[in-house]
XYZ file of C-alpha atoms in Angstrom:
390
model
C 141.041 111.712 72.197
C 137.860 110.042 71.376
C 135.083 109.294 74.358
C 131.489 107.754 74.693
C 129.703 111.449 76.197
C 126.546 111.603 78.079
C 124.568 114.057 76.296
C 121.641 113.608 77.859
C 118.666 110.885 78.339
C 119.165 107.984 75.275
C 121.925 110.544 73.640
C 125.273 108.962 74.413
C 127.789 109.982 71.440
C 130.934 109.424 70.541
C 132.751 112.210 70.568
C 136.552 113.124 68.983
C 138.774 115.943 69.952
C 138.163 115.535 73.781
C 140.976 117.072 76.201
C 143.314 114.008 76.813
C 143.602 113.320 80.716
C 146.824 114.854 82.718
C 148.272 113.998 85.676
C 146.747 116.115 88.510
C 147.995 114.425 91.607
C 151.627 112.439 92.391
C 149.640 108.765 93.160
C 147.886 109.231 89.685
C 148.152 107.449 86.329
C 147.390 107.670 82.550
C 146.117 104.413 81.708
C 145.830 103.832 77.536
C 142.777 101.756 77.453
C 142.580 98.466 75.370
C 139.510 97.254 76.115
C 136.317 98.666 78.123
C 132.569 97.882 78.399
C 129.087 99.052 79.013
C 127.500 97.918 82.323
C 124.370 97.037 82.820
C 124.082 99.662 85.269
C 125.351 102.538 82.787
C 121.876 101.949 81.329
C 120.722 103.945 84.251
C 122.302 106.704 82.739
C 121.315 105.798 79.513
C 117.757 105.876 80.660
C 117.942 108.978 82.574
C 116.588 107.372 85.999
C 120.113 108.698 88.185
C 120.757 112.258 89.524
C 123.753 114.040 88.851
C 124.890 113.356 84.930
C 126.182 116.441 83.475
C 126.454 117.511 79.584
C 129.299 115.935 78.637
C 130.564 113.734 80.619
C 132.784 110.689 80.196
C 130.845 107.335 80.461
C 132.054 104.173 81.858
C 133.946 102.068 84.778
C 134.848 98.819 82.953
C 137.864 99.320 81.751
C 141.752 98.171 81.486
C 144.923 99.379 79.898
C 148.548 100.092 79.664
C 150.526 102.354 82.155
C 151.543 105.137 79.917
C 152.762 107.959 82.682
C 152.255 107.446 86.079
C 153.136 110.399 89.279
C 155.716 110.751 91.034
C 154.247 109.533 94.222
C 153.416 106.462 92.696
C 155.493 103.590 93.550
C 153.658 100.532 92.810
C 153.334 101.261 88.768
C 155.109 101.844 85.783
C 154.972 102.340 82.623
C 154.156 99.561 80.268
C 152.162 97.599 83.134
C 148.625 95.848 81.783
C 146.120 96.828 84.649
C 142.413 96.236 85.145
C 141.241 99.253 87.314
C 138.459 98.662 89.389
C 135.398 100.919 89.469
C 135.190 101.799 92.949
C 138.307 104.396 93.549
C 139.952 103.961 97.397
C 142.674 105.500 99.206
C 143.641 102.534 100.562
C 143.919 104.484 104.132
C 140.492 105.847 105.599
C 139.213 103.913 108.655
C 136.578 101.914 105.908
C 139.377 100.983 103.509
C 141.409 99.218 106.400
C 138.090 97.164 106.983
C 138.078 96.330 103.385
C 134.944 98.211 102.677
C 136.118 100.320 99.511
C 132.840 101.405 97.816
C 131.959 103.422 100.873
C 135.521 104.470 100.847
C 135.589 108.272 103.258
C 138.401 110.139 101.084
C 137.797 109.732 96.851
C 134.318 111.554 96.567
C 135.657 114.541 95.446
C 131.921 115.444 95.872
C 131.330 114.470 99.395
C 129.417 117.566 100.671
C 126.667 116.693 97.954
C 126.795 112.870 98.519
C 126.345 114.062 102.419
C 123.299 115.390 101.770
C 121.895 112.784 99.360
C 122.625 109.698 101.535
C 123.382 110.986 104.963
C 127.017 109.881 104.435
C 129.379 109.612 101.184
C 130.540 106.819 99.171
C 133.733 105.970 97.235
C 134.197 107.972 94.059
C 133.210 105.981 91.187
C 134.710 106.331 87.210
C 132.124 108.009 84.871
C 128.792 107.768 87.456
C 127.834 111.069 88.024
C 128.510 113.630 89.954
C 127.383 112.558 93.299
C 130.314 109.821 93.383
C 132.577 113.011 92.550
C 132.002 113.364 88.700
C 135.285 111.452 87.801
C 136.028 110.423 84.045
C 134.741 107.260 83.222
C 137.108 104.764 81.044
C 135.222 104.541 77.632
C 137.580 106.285 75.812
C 141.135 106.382 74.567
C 142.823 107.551 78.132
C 141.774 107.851 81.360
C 142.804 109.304 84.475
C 143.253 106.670 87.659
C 143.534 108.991 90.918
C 145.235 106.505 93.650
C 146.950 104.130 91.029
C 149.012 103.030 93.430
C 146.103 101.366 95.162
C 143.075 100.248 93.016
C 144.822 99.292 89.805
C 145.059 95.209 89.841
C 148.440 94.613 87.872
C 147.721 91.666 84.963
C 150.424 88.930 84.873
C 151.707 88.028 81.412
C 149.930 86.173 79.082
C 146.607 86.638 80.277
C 143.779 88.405 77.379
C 141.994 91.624 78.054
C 139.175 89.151 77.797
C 139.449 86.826 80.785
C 140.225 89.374 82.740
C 138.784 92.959 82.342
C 135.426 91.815 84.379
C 138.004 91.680 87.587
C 137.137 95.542 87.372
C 133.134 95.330 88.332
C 130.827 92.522 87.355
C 132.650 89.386 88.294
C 133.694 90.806 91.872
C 130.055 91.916 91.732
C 128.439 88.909 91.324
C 130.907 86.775 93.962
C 130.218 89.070 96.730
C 126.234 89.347 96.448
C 126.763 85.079 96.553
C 129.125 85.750 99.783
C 127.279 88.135 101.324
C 124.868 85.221 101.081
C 126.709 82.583 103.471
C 125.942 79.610 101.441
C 125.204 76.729 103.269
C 125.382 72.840 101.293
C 121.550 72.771 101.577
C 120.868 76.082 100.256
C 118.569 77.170 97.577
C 120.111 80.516 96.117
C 117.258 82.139 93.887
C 118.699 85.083 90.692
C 116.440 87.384 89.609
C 118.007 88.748 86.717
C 120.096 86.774 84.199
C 122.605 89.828 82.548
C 126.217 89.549 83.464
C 126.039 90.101 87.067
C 123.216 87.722 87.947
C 125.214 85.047 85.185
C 128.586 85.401 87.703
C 126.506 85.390 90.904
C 124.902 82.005 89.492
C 128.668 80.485 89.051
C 129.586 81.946 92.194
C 126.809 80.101 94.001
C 127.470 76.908 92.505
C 131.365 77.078 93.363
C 130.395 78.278 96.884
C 128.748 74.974 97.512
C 124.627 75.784 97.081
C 122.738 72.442 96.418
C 119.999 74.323 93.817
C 120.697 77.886 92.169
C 117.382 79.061 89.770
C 117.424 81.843 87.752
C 114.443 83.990 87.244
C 114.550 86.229 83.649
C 112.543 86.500 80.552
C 115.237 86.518 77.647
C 115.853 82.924 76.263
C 119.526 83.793 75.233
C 119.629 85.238 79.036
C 117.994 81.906 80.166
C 119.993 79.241 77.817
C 123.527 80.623 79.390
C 122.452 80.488 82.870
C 121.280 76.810 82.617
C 125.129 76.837 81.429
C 126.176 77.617 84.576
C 124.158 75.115 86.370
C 120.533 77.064 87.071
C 117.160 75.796 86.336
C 115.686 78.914 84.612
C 111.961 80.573 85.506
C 110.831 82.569 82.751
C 108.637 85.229 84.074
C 106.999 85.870 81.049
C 105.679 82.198 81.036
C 104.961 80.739 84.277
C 104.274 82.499 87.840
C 107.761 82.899 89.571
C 105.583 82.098 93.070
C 104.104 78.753 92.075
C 107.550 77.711 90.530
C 109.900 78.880 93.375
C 107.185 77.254 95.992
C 107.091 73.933 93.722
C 111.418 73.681 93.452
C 111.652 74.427 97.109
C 108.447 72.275 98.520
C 106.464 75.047 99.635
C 109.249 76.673 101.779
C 111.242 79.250 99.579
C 114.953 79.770 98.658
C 116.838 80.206 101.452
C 118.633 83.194 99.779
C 117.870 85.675 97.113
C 120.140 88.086 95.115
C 118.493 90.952 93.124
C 120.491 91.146 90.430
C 118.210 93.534 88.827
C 117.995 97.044 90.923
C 115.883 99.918 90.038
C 114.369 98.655 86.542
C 113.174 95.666 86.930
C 110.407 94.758 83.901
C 107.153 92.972 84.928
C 104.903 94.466 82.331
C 101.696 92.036 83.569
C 102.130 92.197 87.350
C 100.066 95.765 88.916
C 103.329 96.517 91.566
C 104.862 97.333 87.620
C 102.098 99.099 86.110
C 101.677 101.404 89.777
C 105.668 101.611 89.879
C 105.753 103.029 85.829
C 102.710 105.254 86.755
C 104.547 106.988 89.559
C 107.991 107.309 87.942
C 105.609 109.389 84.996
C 104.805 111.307 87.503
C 108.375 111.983 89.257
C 106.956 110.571 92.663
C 109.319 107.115 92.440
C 112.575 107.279 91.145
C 113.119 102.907 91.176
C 110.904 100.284 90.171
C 111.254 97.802 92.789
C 109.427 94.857 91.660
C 112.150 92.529 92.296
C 112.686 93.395 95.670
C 108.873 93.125 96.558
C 108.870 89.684 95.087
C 112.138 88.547 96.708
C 110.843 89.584 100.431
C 107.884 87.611 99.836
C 109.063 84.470 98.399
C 112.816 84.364 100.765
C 112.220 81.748 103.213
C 111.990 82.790 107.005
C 115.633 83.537 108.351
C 117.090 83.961 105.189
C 119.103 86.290 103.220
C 118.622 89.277 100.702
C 121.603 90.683 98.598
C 121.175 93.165 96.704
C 123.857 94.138 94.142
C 121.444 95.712 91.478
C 121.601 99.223 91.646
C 119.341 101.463 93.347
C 119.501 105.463 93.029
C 116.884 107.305 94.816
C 113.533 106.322 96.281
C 111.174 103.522 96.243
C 107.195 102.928 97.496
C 105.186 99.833 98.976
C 108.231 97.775 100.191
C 106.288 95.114 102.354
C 108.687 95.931 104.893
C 106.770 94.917 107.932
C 107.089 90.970 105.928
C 110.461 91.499 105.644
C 110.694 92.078 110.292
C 108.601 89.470 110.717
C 109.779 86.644 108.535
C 113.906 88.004 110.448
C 115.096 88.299 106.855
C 118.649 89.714 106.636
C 119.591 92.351 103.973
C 122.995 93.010 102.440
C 123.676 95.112 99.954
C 126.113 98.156 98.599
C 128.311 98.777 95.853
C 131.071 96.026 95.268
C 133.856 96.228 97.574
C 136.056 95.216 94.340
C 139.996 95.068 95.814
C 138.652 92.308 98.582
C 138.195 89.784 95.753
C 140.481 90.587 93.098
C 143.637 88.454 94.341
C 141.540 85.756 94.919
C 139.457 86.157 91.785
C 142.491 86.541 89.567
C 144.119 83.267 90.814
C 140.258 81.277 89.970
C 140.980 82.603 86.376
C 144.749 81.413 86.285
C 143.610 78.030 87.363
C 140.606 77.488 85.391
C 137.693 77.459 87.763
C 136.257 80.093 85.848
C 136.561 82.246 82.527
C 135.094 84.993 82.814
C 134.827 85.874 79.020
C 131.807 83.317 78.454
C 129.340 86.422 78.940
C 131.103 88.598 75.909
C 128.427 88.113 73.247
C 129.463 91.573 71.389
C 132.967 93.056 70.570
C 133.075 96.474 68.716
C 134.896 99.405 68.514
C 134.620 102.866 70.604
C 132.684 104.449 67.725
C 129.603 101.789 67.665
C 129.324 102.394 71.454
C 126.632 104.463 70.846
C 124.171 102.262 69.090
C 125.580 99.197 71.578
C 123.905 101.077 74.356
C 120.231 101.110 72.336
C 121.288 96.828 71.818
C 122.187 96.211 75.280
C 118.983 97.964 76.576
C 116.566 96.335 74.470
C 118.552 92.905 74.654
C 118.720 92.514 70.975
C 120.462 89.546 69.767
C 121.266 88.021 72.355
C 123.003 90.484 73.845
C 124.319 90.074 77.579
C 127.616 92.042 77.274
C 129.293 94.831 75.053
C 132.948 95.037 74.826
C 134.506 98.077 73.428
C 137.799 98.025 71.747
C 139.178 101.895 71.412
């Protein structure tokens, strides 16, 4: 079959004649993809900035299909079925998957011992994101693999596009819990740094939760023009001080609540937090640039709320932390807990509250993945998503 390969930093190829996928346990499935996409936090990968990528290996966790073969343990698919498969894989039976926290899922890190010793305890497997969430296949490619299909996989009722739904897999869930984790209140200001895909559904999500004023903080105009869209007023940090803007829209006090929707590259070329955070990644003493999160703990009014579902991999330096305990800020964060929104997700998009397919400014096949990941990086034309069509 064909695959997008990690080859190494900013060497992602396409590559043919890669061993189709088999069925190695009785809950698994072979899923044909028809549509999958690049995340903004594959560009991680891309960059180089996360542990644990091997030659090789199979990029992606965006993706949807058709059952073609599923095991014989497997009782809730069959062949033929459209699914969207979300990234996080669960059991659907450890003590955290009964409490509805899949990403930290105890069983599908086929890696655990490793993932032990990097974060003190694992996390869920994850499709094509390295080998410390248990080095699975990721799902840009022809086929894929789906250990525990008869849990994650969300089965897609008919007449429904790969379009309005394959972002049930990752960035809409994404962006609706780091508004949840958020408790919107009806006199809330809910502050977005970062206006890609995830901060674009965490801005809709705030709005539909009931926030009286969601602003978005980015620097790229297409970014900017689509979250006013969604109901925002925009900061462009390239233009005006994010401080003296977020004091004047909340009258001195501060948003309430602030979602990094950013993680570990965050770009701030003028501000010296950037410049000291680039210096020490040169140096391999900082593996995240946390500029966001520096900014969000200062400007979050006291007794509010941080969520944080940008990604972070490693380590990070001068985190005014001792702000953060004496303002009583809150943080919430973690991988998306993806099967405790879908049902409720899927049944916004069959009624019309929201399509998710508005962010979709690129659709290409497998073979210009490659170059895609170079245009979604560097945010040329416009681009906010990448959908790839195998």
């Amino acid at each position: 079959m064909r695959a997008l390969r990690w080859h190494g930093k900013h060497d992602i190829r396409c590559d043919n004649h890669v061993p189709d996928p088999s069925i190695e346990d009785p809950r698994d499935a072979i899923i044909k993809v028809s549509s999958c996409a690049i995340c903004g936090s594959d560009l991680h990968l891309y960059d180089g900035f996360m542990p644990g990528m091997q030659h090789g290996d199979i990029m992606g966790h965006e993706f949807m299909g058709e059952v073609m073969e599923v095991g014989s343990a497997n009782k809730k698919l069959k062949v033929g079925d459209r699914v969207v498969v979300p990234f996080t894989i669960v059991c659907g039976e450890c003590d955290q998957c009964r409490r509805g926290n899949f990403s930290v899922c105890e069983r599908t890190n086929r890696n655990k011992d490793v993932a032990d010793k990097v974060f003190g305890h694992t996390t869920a497997g994850l499709y094509g994101y390295t080998h410390l969430t248990g080095g699975y296949a990721g799902g840009q490619a022809e086929f894929v693999r789906v250990p525990y299909a008869d849990v994650g996989p969300v089965v897609i009722p008919d007449g429904m596009t790969d379009e309005q739904v394959l972002f049930l897999g990752d960035i809409l869930p994404t962006g609706w819990q780091a508004a949840a984790q958020c408790d919107i209140q009806p006199t809330d200001t809910v502050a977005v740094w970062g206006a890609g895909p995830v901060g674009q559904f965490a801005i809709r999500s705030a709005v539909m939760m009931g926030a009286e004023q969601v602003i978005c903080i980015d620097n790229v105009p297409e970014r900017l023009s689509m979250a006013r869209a969604g109901g925002a007023i925009t900061i462009n940090f390239d233009e005006e001080s994010v401080l003296e803007r977020l004091k004047e829209l909340t009258r001195g006090k501060g948003p309430e609540k602030c979602i990094d929707s950013v993680g570990m590259e965050a770009h701030a070329a003028r501000s010296i937090d950037s410049m000291y955070d680039r210096a020490k990644q040169a140096l391999m003493m900082e593996t995240d640039r946390p500029h966001v999160l520096r900014e969000m703990i200062y400007v979050c009014r006291p007794a509010g709320i941080i969520s944080i579902p940008g990604v972070y991999g490693g380590l990070i330096d001068k985190i005014p932390f001792g702000a953060a305990m004496n303002k009583g800020l809150t943080f919430r964060m973690g991988q998306t807990h993806v099967n405790r929104w879908t049902d409720d997700l899927l049944k916004r998009i069959q009624e019309g509250q929201i399509d998710p397919s508005f962010v979709i400014t690129h659709s290409v096949s497998l073979e210009q993945g490659p170059e895609m990941y170079k245009t979604f990086r560097d945010k040329h034309d416009g681009c906010i998503k990448v959908v790839l069509k195998p």
